[in-house]
XYZ file of C-alpha atoms in Angstrom:
334
model
C 159.132 141.200 124.235
C 156.120 139.068 123.905
C 155.936 137.053 120.821
C 152.648 135.979 119.306
C 152.154 132.237 119.183
C 150.578 130.973 116.001
C 147.914 128.375 116.555
C 148.591 125.267 114.565
C 145.768 124.453 112.190
C 144.321 121.011 112.849
C 143.623 118.879 109.803
C 140.155 117.332 109.891
C 140.140 113.686 108.953
C 137.677 111.768 106.821
C 136.281 110.119 109.945
C 135.540 113.571 111.388
C 133.510 114.487 108.324
C 131.705 111.150 108.290
C 130.852 111.364 111.979
C 129.442 114.859 111.569
C 127.765 114.737 108.162
C 126.658 111.157 107.521
C 124.210 111.553 110.389
C 122.295 114.002 108.197
C 121.926 111.325 105.513
C 120.870 108.572 107.866
C 118.783 110.492 110.377
C 115.486 109.799 108.578
C 116.559 106.668 106.733
C 114.675 104.145 108.823
C 114.946 100.377 108.626
C 111.868 98.268 108.070
C 110.583 96.389 111.074
C 111.419 92.685 111.397
C 108.618 90.149 110.878
C 106.547 92.595 108.866
C 104.833 92.150 105.502
C 106.129 94.517 102.844
C 104.562 95.656 99.575
C 106.239 98.045 97.159
C 103.881 99.967 94.879
C 105.616 101.241 91.739
C 103.799 103.923 89.761
C 105.048 104.426 86.191
C 105.470 107.885 84.667
C 106.113 108.433 80.982
C 108.964 110.610 79.768
C 107.651 111.422 76.312
C 105.224 109.126 74.512
C 104.800 105.371 74.576
C 104.891 104.245 70.959
C 101.919 102.055 69.940
C 102.680 100.197 66.702
C 99.280 98.569 66.282
C 96.612 101.100 65.315
C 93.920 98.694 66.556
C 95.461 98.546 70.030
C 94.298 100.548 73.016
C 95.974 103.758 74.107
C 98.523 104.054 76.915
C 98.451 102.667 79.588
C 96.166 99.900 78.289
C 98.067 99.119 75.094
C 99.351 95.554 75.058
C 102.995 96.584 74.498
C 103.100 98.665 77.683
C 101.184 96.107 79.712
C 103.572 93.373 78.571
C 106.509 95.609 79.543
C 105.040 95.939 83.060
C 104.454 92.185 83.278
C 108.047 91.546 82.240
C 109.325 94.056 84.827
C 107.151 92.570 87.580
C 108.329 89.051 86.682
C 111.974 90.113 87.066
C 111.296 92.034 90.276
C 109.721 88.929 91.835
C 112.828 86.894 91.011
C 115.243 89.352 92.632
C 117.291 91.157 93.859
C 114.764 91.120 96.725
C 112.687 87.961 96.615
C 109.037 88.577 95.809
C 106.179 86.140 95.756
C 103.134 87.962 94.343
C 102.511 90.942 92.084
C 99.448 92.759 90.803
C 99.761 94.825 87.629
C 97.007 97.224 86.588
C 97.017 100.415 84.539
C 100.481 101.884 85.030
C 101.184 100.371 88.462
C 102.903 97.302 89.914
C 102.304 96.168 93.502
C 105.041 93.768 94.602
C 104.685 91.601 97.716
C 107.931 90.307 99.227
C 108.216 86.831 100.715
C 107.913 86.622 104.498
C 111.553 85.616 104.961
C 112.667 88.737 103.077
C 111.279 90.909 105.871
C 112.943 88.925 108.672
C 116.051 91.143 108.579
C 115.871 94.923 108.894
C 116.350 96.690 105.567
C 116.707 100.373 104.797
C 113.551 101.795 103.260
C 115.539 104.137 101.010
C 117.545 101.255 99.556
C 114.473 99.150 98.848
C 112.614 102.012 97.202
C 115.447 103.522 95.169
C 117.026 100.243 94.049
C 113.833 98.512 92.958
C 112.481 101.655 91.272
C 115.711 101.854 89.282
C 115.524 98.171 88.404
C 111.934 98.533 87.199
C 112.870 101.481 84.949
C 115.804 99.498 83.556
C 113.618 96.455 82.868
C 111.034 98.505 80.960
C 113.795 100.263 78.998
C 115.264 96.893 78.028
C 111.826 95.771 76.893
C 111.140 98.895 74.798
C 114.250 100.869 73.895
C 112.268 103.618 72.152
C 110.260 104.540 75.268
C 111.263 105.947 78.640
C 109.561 105.199 81.943
C 110.499 106.235 85.468
C 108.868 104.882 88.612
C 107.689 106.635 91.752
C 107.434 104.082 94.544
C 106.001 103.756 98.039
C 106.672 101.024 100.580
C 103.901 99.657 102.810
C 104.758 97.795 106.014
C 101.754 95.716 107.024
C 101.289 93.901 110.347
C 99.205 90.892 109.243
C 98.140 88.722 106.320
C 94.668 90.208 106.622
C 96.145 93.670 106.049
C 97.943 92.325 102.969
C 94.631 90.992 101.641
C 92.988 94.370 102.263
C 95.792 96.089 100.341
C 95.157 94.012 97.220
C 91.376 94.445 97.548
C 92.007 98.183 97.580
C 94.168 97.949 94.467
C 91.556 95.796 92.709
C 88.939 98.500 93.261
C 91.420 101.204 92.230
C 92.053 99.319 88.969
C 88.363 99.334 88.045
C 87.846 102.938 89.116
C 90.843 104.208 87.129
C 90.022 102.268 83.970
C 86.365 103.344 83.923
C 87.299 106.969 84.559
C 89.969 106.862 81.851
C 87.614 105.426 79.231
C 84.842 107.915 79.946
C 87.085 110.982 80.091
C 88.890 110.018 76.877
C 85.489 109.466 75.289
C 84.666 113.109 75.893
C 87.519 114.154 73.603
C 87.944 117.927 73.571
C 84.536 118.548 75.151
C 85.721 119.878 78.523
C 82.233 120.570 79.842
C 81.213 116.955 79.137
C 84.374 115.689 80.830
C 83.666 117.838 83.890
C 80.111 116.517 84.052
C 81.357 112.919 83.808
C 83.884 113.453 86.622
C 81.242 114.998 88.885
C 78.885 112.082 88.219
C 81.545 109.435 88.819
C 82.576 110.945 92.144
C 79.176 110.059 93.597
C 79.164 106.445 92.353
C 80.491 103.195 93.797
C 82.983 101.199 91.743
C 80.299 98.783 90.561
C 77.943 101.654 89.669
C 80.704 103.190 87.564
C 80.904 100.064 85.403
C 77.120 100.206 84.877
C 77.357 103.899 84.029
C 80.029 103.102 81.438
C 77.826 100.420 79.898
C 74.966 102.924 79.691
C 77.351 105.106 77.671
C 77.818 102.322 75.106
C 80.818 100.281 76.302
C 80.412 96.698 77.510
C 83.055 96.970 80.220
C 83.447 93.278 81.050
C 84.039 92.346 77.399
C 87.090 94.607 77.176
C 90.578 93.149 77.200
C 91.392 91.806 80.702
C 94.337 94.218 80.786
C 91.728 96.940 81.273
C 89.154 95.551 83.686
C 91.177 92.971 85.641
C 94.894 93.565 85.275
C 97.410 90.746 85.703
C 98.281 88.698 88.798
C 101.658 86.967 89.012
C 102.208 84.369 91.718
C 104.792 81.858 92.869
C 103.188 78.552 91.920
C 102.990 76.457 95.112
C 102.699 73.327 92.952
C 106.144 73.913 91.465
C 109.252 72.816 93.363
C 111.205 75.624 91.703
C 108.607 78.192 92.704
C 107.963 79.168 89.100
C 106.236 82.478 88.496
C 102.912 82.047 86.742
C 99.892 84.112 85.827
C 97.035 83.585 88.247
C 93.581 83.053 86.749
C 90.257 83.189 88.550
C 90.009 86.835 89.582
C 88.093 87.961 86.509
C 84.601 89.392 86.233
C 82.304 91.629 88.278
C 82.160 89.102 91.134
C 85.633 90.292 92.169
C 84.091 93.620 93.203
C 82.395 91.852 96.111
C 85.109 92.472 98.692
C 84.089 89.752 101.162
C 84.166 86.873 98.683
C 87.260 88.335 97.031
C 89.061 88.328 100.393
C 88.063 84.682 100.929
C 89.601 83.774 97.569
C 92.726 85.835 98.003
C 93.857 84.849 101.513
C 94.933 81.220 100.776
C 96.748 82.384 97.637
C 98.795 84.895 99.592
C 99.463 82.471 102.456
C 100.983 79.937 100.057
C 102.938 82.626 98.234
C 104.393 84.160 101.390
C 105.622 80.754 102.522
C 107.828 80.448 99.436
C 111.556 80.723 100.126
C 114.288 81.213 97.557
C 117.519 83.180 97.181
C 117.534 86.292 95.046
C 119.221 85.864 91.683
C 122.139 87.929 90.436
C 121.787 91.158 88.467
C 123.232 89.530 85.359
C 120.804 86.609 85.505
C 117.831 88.937 85.959
C 118.713 90.823 82.783
C 119.643 87.677 80.861
C 116.256 86.022 81.431
C 114.043 85.728 78.315
C 111.523 88.487 77.750
C 108.187 87.661 79.362
C 104.944 88.163 77.417
C 101.688 87.937 79.337
C 100.061 85.412 77.018
C 103.192 83.231 76.981
C 103.300 82.854 80.768
C 102.264 79.572 82.312
C 99.039 79.852 84.290
C 97.771 78.515 87.576
C 94.061 78.440 88.406
C 92.605 79.950 91.539
C 90.807 76.643 92.211
C 94.219 75.194 93.092
C 94.221 77.326 96.246
C 90.689 76.571 97.384
C 90.248 74.661 100.626
C 87.877 71.744 99.934
C 86.663 71.836 103.540
C 85.878 75.537 103.537
C 82.350 76.758 103.008
C 81.706 78.755 99.898
C 80.966 82.401 100.578
C 77.701 83.421 99.010
C 77.154 87.095 98.516
C 73.899 88.897 97.884
C 75.609 91.997 96.575
C 75.163 93.167 93.014
C 78.628 92.199 91.749
C 78.254 88.574 92.840
C 74.898 88.274 91.082
C 76.100 89.925 87.896
C 77.207 87.879 84.930
C 80.857 86.898 85.185
C 83.421 85.497 82.765
C 82.193 83.354 79.922
C 79.432 85.813 79.104
C 78.580 86.317 75.479
C 79.891 89.432 73.834
C 77.147 91.904 73.119
C 77.558 94.556 70.426
C 78.023 97.938 72.039
C 75.395 100.541 71.232
C 76.459 103.491 69.143
C 77.939 106.467 70.931
C 81.103 108.455 71.412
C 82.347 106.326 74.312
C 84.141 103.538 72.512
C 87.430 101.715 73.008
C 89.494 99.878 70.455
C 89.840 96.147 70.883
C 86.799 95.889 73.115
C 85.861 92.322 72.251
C 87.228 89.724 74.649
C 87.715 87.244 71.811
C 90.312 89.506 70.234
C 93.877 89.168 71.492
C 95.842 92.361 71.602
C 99.127 90.710 72.544
C 101.460 89.527 69.880
């Protein structure tokens, strides 16, 4: 009589599961290329409201408390855990450039994006416990220093566009038809024409707090042996909208910054560092990076011929388009 043989059930090991299923996790998790320039752009999103204590301050994202929180976060991100050398903060965004030696070894894109986004959220939370911010981030891999310069030119123009649009749309209040008309008009204008349009509406754009029209640049100071992080001055005013001369200014700054080499600091040291306020940061002037032998770039475009920093504040004409704290002589940071 035939007897049925029972097939012995084979136990699947952990290695079997890992071999089969981890491939699904890692299939699209690419490493960054070696010898590439990397910039992480972190875009902040509010969860709830950002509390503004000073009634004279600007609204989010141009209030000094939020801008200082971004500056503090960018300062810590530059220090580690991945070594950065340059950051541009405008509106609700941080663009972080890593040092050249950081990109020499392949790194997983997912780890860079998720880890640094989490760090940035933690830094802002530590700065303002009553407010919640999460970051959506994108990583750019750029083949040359010239492409890096073009990236920051793009962000400079984005900063002006976004701030002008924000001021004008908020100025419309609940008048949706006026807001729609403003948006349609702005879409046909260059960045420089938008600033002129705003001034025609009663706001002297270039006398607003630099948080609004310029943003903040943080850079590894090449004159410091420790590679201290300082605020970079010299990118203010309408002349920065002339992309050719702006590129000429920016390239030597980025070259010096990318050459900086330092180990990342530990998590504990990052969090233990003193809180950074924009106005308390040491500064380094753009003139420090200028090549004495290089010819000055003269531009005939409108932005280069417009009045730049040091202009006298003019009273804004009456009108509904107004911003609080719009005199450059008034500090909004405490």
